[in-house]
mmCIF file of C-alpha atoms and ligand atoms in Angstrom:
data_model
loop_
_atom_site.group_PDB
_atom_site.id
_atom_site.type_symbol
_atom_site.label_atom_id
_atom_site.label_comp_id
_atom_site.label_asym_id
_atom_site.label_seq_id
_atom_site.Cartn_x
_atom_site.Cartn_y
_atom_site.Cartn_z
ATOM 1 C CA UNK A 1 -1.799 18.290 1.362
ATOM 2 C CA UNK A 2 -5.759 18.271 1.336
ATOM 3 C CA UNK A 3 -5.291 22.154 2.258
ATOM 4 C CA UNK A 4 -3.312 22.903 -0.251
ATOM 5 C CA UNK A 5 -5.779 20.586 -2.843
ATOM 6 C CA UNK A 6 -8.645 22.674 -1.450
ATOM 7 C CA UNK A 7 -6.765 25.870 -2.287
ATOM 8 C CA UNK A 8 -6.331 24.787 -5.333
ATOM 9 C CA UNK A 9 -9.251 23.876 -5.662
ATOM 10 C CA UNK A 10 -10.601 26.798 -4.384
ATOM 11 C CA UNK A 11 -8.743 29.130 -6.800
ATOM 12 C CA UNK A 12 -9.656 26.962 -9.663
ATOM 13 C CA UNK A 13 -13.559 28.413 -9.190
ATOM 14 C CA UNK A 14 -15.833 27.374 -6.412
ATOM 15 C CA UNK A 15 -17.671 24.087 -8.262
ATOM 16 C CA UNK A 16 -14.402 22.784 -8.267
ATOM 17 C CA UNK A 17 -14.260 23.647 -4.441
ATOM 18 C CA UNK A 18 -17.235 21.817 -3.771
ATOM 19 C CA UNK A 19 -16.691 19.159 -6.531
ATOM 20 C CA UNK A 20 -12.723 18.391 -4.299
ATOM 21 C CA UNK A 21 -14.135 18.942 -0.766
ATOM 22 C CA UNK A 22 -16.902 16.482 -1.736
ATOM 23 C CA UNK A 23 -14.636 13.731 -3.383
ATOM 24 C CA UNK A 24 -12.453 14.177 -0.136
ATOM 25 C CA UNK A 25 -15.588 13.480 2.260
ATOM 26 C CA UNK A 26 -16.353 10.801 0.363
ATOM 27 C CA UNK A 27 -12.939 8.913 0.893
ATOM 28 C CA UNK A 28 -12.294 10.331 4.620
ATOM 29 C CA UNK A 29 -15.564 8.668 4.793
ATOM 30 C CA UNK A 30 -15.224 5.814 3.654
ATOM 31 C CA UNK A 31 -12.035 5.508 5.453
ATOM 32 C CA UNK A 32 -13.716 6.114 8.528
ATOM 33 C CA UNK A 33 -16.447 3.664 8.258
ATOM 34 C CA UNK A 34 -13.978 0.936 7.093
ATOM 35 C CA UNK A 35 -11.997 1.625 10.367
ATOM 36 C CA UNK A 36 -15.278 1.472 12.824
ATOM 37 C CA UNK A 37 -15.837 -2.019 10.859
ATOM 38 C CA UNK A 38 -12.342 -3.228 11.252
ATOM 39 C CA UNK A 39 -12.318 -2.513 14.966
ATOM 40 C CA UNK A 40 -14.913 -5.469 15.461
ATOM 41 C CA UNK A 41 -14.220 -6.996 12.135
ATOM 42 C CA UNK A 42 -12.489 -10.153 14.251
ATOM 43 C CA UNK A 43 -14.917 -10.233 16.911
ATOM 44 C CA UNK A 44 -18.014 -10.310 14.101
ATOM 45 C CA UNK A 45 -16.095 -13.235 12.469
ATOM 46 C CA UNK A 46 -15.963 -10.895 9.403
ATOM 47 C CA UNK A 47 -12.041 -11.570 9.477
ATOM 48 C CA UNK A 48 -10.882 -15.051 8.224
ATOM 49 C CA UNK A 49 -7.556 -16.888 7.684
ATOM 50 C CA UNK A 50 -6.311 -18.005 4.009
ATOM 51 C CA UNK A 51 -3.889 -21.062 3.876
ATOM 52 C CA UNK A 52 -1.652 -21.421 1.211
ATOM 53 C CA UNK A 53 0.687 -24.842 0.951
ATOM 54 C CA UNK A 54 4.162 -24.265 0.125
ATOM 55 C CA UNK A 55 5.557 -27.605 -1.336
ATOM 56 C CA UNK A 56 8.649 -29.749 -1.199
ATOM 57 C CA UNK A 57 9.142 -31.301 -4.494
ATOM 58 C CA UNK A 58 11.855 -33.233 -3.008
ATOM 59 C CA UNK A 59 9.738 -34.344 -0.735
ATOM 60 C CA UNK A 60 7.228 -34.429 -3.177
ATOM 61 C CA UNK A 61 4.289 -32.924 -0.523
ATOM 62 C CA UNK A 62 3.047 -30.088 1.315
ATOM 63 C CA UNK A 63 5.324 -29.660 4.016
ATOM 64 C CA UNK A 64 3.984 -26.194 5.085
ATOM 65 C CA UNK A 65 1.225 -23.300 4.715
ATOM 66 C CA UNK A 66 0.936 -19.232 5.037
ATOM 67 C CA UNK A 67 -1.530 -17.855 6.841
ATOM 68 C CA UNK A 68 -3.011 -15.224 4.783
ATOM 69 C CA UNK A 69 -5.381 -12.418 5.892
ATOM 70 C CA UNK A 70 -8.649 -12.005 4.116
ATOM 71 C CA UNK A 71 -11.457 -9.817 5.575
ATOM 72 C CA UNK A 72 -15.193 -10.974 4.148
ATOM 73 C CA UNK A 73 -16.511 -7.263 4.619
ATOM 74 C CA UNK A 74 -20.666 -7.425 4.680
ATOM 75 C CA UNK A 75 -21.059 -5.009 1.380
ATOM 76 C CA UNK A 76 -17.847 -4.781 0.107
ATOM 77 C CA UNK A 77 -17.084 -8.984 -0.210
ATOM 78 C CA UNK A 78 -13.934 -10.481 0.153
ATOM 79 C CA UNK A 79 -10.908 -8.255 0.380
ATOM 80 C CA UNK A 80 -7.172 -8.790 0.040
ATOM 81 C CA UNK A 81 -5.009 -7.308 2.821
ATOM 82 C CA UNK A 82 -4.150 -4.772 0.421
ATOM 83 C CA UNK A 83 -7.659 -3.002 0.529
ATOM 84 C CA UNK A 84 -7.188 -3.331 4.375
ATOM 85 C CA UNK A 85 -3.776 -3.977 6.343
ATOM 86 C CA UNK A 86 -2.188 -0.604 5.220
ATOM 87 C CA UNK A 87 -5.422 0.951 7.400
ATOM 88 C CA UNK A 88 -4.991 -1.576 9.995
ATOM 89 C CA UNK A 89 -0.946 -0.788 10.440
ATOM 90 C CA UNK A 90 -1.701 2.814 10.116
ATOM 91 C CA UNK A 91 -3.926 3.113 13.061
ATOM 92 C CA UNK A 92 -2.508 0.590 15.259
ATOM 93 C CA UNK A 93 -5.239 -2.470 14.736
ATOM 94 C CA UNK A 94 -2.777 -4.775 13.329
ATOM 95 C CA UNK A 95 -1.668 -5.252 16.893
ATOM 96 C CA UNK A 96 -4.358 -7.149 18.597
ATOM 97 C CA UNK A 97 -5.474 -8.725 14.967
ATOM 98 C CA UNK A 98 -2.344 -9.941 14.571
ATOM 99 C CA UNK A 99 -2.707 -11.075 17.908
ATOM 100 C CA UNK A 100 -6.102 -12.568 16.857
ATOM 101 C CA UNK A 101 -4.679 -14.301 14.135
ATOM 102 C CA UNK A 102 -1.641 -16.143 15.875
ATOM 103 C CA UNK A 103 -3.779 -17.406 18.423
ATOM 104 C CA UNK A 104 -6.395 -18.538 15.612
ATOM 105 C CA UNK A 105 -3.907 -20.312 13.275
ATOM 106 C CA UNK A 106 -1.554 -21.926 15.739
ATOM 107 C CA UNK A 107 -5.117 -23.546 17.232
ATOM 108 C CA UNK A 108 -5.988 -24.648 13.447
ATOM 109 C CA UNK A 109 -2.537 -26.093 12.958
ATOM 110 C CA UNK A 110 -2.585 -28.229 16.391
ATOM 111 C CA UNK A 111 -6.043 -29.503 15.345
ATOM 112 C CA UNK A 112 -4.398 -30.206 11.816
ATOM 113 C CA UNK A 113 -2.061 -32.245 14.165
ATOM 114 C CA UNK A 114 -4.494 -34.131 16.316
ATOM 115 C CA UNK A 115 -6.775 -34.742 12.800
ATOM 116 C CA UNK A 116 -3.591 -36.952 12.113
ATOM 117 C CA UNK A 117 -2.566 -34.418 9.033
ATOM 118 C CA UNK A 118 1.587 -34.787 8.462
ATOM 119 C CA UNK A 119 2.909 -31.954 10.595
ATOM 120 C CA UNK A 120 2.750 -28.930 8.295
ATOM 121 C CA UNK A 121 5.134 -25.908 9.386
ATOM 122 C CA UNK A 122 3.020 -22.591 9.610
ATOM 123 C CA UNK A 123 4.196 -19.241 8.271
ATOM 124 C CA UNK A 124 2.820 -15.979 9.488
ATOM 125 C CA UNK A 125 3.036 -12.177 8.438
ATOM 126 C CA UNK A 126 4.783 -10.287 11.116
ATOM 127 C CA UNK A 127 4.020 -6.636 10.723
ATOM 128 C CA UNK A 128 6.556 -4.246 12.156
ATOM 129 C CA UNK A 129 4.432 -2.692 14.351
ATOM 130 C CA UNK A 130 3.430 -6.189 16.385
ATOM 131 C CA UNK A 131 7.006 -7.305 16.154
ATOM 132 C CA UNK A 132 7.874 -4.038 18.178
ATOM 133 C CA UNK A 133 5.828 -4.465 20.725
ATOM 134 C CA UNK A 134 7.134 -4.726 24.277
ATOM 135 C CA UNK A 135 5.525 -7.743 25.363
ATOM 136 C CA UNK A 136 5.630 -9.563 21.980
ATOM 137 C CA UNK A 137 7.394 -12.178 22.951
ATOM 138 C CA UNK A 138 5.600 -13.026 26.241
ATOM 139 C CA UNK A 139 2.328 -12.448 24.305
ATOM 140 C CA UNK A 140 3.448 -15.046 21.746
ATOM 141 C CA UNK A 141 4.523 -17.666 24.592
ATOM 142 C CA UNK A 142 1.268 -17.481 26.050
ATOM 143 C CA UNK A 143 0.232 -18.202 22.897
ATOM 144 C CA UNK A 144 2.004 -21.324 22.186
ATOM 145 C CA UNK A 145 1.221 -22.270 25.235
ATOM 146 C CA UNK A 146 -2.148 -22.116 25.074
ATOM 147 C CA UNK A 147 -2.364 -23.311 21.992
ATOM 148 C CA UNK A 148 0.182 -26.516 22.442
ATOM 149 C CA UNK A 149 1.629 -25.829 19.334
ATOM 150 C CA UNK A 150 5.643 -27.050 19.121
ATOM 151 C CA UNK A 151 7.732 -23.574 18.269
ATOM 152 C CA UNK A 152 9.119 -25.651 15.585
ATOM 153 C CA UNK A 153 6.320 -25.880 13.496
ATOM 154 C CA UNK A 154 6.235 -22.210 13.731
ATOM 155 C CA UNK A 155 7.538 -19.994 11.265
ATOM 156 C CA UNK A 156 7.467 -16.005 11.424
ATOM 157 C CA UNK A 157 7.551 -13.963 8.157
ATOM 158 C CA UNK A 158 9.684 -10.784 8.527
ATOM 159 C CA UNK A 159 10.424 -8.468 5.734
ATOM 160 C CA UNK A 160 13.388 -6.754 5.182
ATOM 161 C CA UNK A 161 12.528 -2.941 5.948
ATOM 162 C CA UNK A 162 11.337 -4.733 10.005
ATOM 163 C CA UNK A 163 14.030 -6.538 10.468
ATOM 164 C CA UNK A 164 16.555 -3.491 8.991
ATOM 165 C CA UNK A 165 14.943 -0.542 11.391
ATOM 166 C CA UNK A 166 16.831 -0.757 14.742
ATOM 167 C CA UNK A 167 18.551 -4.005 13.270
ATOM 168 C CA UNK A 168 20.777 -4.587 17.267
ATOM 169 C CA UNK A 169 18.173 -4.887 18.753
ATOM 170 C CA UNK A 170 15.935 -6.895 16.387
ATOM 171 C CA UNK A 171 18.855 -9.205 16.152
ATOM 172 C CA UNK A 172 18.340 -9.527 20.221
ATOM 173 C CA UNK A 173 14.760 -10.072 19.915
ATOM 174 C CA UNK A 174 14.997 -12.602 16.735
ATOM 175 C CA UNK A 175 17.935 -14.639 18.595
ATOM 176 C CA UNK A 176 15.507 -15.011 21.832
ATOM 177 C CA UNK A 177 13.055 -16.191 19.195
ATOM 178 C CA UNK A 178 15.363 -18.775 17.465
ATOM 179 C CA UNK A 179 16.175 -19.528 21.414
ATOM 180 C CA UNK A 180 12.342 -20.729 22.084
ATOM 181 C CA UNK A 181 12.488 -22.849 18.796
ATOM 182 C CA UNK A 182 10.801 -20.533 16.487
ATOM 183 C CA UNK A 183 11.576 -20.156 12.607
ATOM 184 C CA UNK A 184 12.061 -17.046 10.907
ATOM 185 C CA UNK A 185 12.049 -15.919 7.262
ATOM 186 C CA UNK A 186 13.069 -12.929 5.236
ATOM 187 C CA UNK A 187 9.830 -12.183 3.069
ATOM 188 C CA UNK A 188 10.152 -10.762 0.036
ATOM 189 C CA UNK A 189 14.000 -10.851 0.141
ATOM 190 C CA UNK A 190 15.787 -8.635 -2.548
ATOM 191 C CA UNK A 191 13.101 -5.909 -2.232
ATOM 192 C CA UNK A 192 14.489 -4.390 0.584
ATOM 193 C CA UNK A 193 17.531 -3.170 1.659
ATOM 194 C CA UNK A 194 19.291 -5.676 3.615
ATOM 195 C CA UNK A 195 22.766 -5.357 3.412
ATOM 196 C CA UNK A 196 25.170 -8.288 2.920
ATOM 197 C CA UNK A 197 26.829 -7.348 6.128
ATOM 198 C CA UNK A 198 23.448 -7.498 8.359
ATOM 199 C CA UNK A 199 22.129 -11.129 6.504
ATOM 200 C CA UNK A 200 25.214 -13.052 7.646
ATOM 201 C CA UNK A 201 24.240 -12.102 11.104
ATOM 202 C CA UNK A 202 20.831 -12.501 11.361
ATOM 203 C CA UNK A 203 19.756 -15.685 12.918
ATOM 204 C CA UNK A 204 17.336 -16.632 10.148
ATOM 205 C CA UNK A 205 16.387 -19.918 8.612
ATOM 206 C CA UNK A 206 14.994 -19.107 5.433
ATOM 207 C CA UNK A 207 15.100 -16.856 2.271
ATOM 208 C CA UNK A 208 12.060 -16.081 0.504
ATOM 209 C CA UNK A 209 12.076 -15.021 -3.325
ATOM 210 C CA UNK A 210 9.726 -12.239 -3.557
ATOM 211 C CA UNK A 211 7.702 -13.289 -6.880
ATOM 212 C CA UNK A 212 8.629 -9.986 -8.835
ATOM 213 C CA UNK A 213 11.937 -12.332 -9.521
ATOM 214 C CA UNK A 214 9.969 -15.299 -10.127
ATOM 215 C CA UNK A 215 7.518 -14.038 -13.029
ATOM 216 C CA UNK A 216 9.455 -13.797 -15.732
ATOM 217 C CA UNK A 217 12.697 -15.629 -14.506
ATOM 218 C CA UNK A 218 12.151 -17.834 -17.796
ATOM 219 C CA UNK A 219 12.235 -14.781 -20.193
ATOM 220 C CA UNK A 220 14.250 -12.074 -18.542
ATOM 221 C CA UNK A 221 18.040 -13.457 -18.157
ATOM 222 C CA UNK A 222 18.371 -10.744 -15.420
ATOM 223 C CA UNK A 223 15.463 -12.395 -12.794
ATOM 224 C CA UNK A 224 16.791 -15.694 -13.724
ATOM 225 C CA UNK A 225 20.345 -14.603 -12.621
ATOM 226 C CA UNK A 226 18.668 -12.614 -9.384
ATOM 227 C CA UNK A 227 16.846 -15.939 -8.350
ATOM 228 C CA UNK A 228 20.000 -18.074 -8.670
ATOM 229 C CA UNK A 229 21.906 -15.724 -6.883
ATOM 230 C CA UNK A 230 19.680 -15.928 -4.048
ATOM 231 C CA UNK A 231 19.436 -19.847 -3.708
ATOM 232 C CA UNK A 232 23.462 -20.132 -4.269
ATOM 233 C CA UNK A 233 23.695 -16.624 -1.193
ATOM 234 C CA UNK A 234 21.015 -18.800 1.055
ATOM 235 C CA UNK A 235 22.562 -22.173 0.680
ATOM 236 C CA UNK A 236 26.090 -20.978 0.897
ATOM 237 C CA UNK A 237 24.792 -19.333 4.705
ATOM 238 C CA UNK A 238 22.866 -22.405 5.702
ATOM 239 C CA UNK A 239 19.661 -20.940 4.863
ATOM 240 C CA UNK A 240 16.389 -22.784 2.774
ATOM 241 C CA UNK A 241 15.032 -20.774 -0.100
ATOM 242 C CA UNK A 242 11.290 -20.800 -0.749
ATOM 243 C CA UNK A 243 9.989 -19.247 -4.256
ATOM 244 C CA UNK A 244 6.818 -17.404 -4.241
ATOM 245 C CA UNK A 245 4.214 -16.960 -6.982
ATOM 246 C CA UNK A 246 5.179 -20.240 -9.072
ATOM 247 C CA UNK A 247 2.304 -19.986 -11.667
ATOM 248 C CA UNK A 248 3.568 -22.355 -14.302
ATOM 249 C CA UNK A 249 5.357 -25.609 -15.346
ATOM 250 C CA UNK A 250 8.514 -23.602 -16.754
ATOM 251 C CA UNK A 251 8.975 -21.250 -13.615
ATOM 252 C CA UNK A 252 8.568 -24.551 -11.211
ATOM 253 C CA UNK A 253 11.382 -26.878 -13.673
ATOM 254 C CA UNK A 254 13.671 -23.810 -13.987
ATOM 255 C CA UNK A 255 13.433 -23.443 -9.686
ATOM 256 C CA UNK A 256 13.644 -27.055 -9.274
ATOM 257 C CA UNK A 257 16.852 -27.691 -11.352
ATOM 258 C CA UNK A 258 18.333 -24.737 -9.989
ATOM 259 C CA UNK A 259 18.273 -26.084 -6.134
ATOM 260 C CA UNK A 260 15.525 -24.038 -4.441
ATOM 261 C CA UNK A 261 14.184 -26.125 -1.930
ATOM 262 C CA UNK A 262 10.261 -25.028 -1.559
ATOM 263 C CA UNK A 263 7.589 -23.675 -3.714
ATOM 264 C CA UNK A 264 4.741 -21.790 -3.118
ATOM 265 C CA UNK A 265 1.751 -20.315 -6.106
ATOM 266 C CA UNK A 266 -0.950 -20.471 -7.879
ATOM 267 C CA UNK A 267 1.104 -23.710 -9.747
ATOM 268 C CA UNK A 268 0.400 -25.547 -6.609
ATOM 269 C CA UNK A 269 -2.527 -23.586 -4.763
ATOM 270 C CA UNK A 270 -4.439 -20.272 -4.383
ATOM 271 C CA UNK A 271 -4.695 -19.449 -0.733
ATOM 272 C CA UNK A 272 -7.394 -21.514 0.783
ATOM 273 C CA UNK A 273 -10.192 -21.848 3.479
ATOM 274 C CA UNK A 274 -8.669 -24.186 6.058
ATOM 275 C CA UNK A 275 -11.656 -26.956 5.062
ATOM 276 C CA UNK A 276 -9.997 -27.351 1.874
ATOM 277 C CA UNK A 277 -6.805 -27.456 2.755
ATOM 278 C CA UNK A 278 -7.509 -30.143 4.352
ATOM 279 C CA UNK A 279 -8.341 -31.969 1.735
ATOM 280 C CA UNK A 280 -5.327 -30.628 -0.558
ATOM 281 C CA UNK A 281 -3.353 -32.111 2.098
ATOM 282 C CA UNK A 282 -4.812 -35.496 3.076
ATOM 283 C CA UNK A 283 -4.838 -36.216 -1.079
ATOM 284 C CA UNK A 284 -1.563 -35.193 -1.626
ATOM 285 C CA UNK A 285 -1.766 -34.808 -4.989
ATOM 286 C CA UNK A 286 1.908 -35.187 -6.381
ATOM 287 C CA UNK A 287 1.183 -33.950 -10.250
ATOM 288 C CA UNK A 288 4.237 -32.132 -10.439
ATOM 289 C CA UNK A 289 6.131 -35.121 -9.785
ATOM 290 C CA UNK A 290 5.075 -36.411 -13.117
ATOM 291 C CA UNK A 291 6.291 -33.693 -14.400
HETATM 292 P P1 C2E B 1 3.247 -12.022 1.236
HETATM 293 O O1 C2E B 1 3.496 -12.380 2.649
HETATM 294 O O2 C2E B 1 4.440 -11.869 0.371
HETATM 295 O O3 C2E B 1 2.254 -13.129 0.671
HETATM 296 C C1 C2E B 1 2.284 -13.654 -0.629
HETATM 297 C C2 C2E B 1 1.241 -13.016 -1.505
HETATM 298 O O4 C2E B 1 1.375 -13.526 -2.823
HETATM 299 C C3 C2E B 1 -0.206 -13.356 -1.085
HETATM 300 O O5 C2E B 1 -1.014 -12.225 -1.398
HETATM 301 C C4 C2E B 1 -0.549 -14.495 -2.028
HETATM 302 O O6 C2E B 1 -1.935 -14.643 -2.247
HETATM 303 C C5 C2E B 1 0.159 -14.054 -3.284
HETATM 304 N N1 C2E B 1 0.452 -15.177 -4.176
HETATM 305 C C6 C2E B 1 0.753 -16.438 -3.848
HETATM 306 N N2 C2E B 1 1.005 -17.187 -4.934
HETATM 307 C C7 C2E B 1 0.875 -16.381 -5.990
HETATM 308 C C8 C2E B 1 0.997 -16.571 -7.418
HETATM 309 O O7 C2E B 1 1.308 -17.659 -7.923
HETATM 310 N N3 C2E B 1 0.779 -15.479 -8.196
HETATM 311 C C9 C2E B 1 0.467 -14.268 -7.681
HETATM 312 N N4 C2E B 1 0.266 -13.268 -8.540
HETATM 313 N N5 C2E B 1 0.328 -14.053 -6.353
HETATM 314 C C10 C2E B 1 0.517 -15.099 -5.527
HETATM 315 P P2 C2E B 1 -2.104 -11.685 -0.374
HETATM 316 O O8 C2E B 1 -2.782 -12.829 0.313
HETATM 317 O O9 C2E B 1 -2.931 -10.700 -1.128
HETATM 318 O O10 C2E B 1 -1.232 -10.933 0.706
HETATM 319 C C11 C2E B 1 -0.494 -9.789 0.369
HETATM 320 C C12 C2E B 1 0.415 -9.358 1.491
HETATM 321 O O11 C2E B 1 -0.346 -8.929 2.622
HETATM 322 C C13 C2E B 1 1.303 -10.470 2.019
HETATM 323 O O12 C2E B 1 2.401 -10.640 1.166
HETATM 324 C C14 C2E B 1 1.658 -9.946 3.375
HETATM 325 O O13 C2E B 1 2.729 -9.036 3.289
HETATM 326 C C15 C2E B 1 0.399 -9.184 3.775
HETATM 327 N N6 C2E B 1 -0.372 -10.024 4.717
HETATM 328 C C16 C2E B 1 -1.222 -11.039 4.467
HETATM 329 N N7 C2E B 1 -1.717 -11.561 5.609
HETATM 330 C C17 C2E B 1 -1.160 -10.842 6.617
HETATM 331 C C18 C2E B 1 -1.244 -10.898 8.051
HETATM 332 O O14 C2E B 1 -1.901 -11.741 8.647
HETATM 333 N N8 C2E B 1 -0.515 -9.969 8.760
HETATM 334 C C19 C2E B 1 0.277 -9.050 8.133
HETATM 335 N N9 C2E B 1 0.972 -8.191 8.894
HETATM 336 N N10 C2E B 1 0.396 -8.985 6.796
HETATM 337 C C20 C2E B 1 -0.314 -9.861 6.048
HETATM 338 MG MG1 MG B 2 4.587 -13.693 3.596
HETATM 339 MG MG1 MG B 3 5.046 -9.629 2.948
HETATM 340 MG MG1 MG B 4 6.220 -12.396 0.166
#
């Protein structure tokens, strides 16, 4: 495709030649440099770990976080995983960060634990290419091992299109996963392509709304009826819902009277540095029980 731009290019008039070849150093090089960064990015303690609480308004607390990804790069400041996990998957680094990561958050959760915070369940982003990994799961019992943490408390994030690509076998690989204790949860459910067939079989313990249903499920009748239909498919299989992106009264009443059991966005809590969780936690502030 960049040879065929170049030719383009190229028969265009050569200052557009130069003008395309030089727009395409530019990015190959800036590609480049970002991947020499990311290779140490963990080691330098550029990379750091996001919590955000998902809530039980039942419960009426925080009953569990996500570990998000953020990467404080030295001149180009904080960056989603957008500006960086698509590079990271693409060349293979998400392995041993994702590795990094697990290790890193189960140890924050324990210490959560031991700091006498209630136990808070911890949700983390499985990428497909860690989750196919040979030794995955003897990587991530060494890991909870190490780290002490109880399997329960842990609670791995798989999207559709991973779970869905050689779906026998990750059914064999999820059920010796649900055999150590471990939670798992659809991400993003109704953006893939499950099929109905597949989600009755897959030992899961949670549906996740992707927030494209939860935006404007108070002014578009067809979200609403999307996001019901979820909660009514999960409950009727056993299965807890969680909404993502709740970012206003409306959205959270509309959830709440409709059954779904947990709650997670900007409503609540942005993502946060682990000190401030901390603090969300231990104050428990219940406003939208006032509500
Ligand atoms: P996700 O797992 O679906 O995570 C939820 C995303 O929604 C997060 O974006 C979060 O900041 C955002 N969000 C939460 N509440 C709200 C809200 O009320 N409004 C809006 N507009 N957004 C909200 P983030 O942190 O940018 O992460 C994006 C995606 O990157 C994640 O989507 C996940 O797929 C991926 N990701 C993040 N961390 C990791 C990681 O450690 N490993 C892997 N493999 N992927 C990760
Ligand atoms: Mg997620
Ligand atoms: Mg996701
Ligand atoms: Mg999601």
């Amino acid at each position: 495709n960049a040879d065929q731009a170049m030719f383009r290019a190229k028969e265009s008039g050569r200052n557009n030649y130069q003008l395309y070849t030089h727009a395409m150093n530019q990015s190959a090089l800036h590609r480049l440099s970002l991947e020499n960064r990311l290779c140490k990015a963990a080691e330098n303690e550029e990379l750091i770990i996001y919590y955000q609480p998902q809530v039980s308004l039942e419960l009426g607390r925080v009953v569990g976080v996500e570990a998000l990804l953020r990467w404080r790069h030295p001149e180009e400041g904080l960056l989603p995983p957008s500006k960086f996990i698509p590079l990271a998957e693409e060349t293979g680094l998400i392995v041993p960060i994702g590795y990094w990561l697990l290790r890193k958050a189960c140890s924050q959760n324990q210490e959560w634990f031991k700091m006498g915070l209630p136990p808070l369940r911890l949700g983390i982003n499985l990428s497909a290419h860690q989750f196919k990994q040979q030794g995955f799961i003897n990587s991530l019992r060494d890991i909870l091992a190490e780290t002490e943490l109880d399997p329960s408390s842990l609670d791995l994030e798989l999207t559709e299109s991973i779970v869905m690509e050689d779906v026998d076998e990750n059914i064999d690989k999820m059920r010796q996963l649900r055999d150590m204790g471990i939670n798992l949860s659809i991400d993003d459910f109704g953006t893939g392509y499950s099929s109905l067939s597949y989600l009755k079989c897959l030992p899961i313990n949670v549906l996740k709304i992707h927030q494209s249903f939860v935006r404007d499920i108070t002014t578009n009748p067809n979200d609403f009826a999307i996001a019901m239909s979820i909660i009514t498919l999960a409950h009727s299989l056993n299965l807890k819902v969680i909404a993502e992106g709740v970012e206003t009264m409306e959205q959270m009443e509309l959830l709440r009277s409709s059954g779904c059991d947990e709650m997670q966005g900007y409503l609540f809590n942005k993502p946060i540095p682990p000190e401030e969780l901390e603090i969300v936690v231990n104050n428990n502030n219940c406003f939208w029980e006032s509500a």
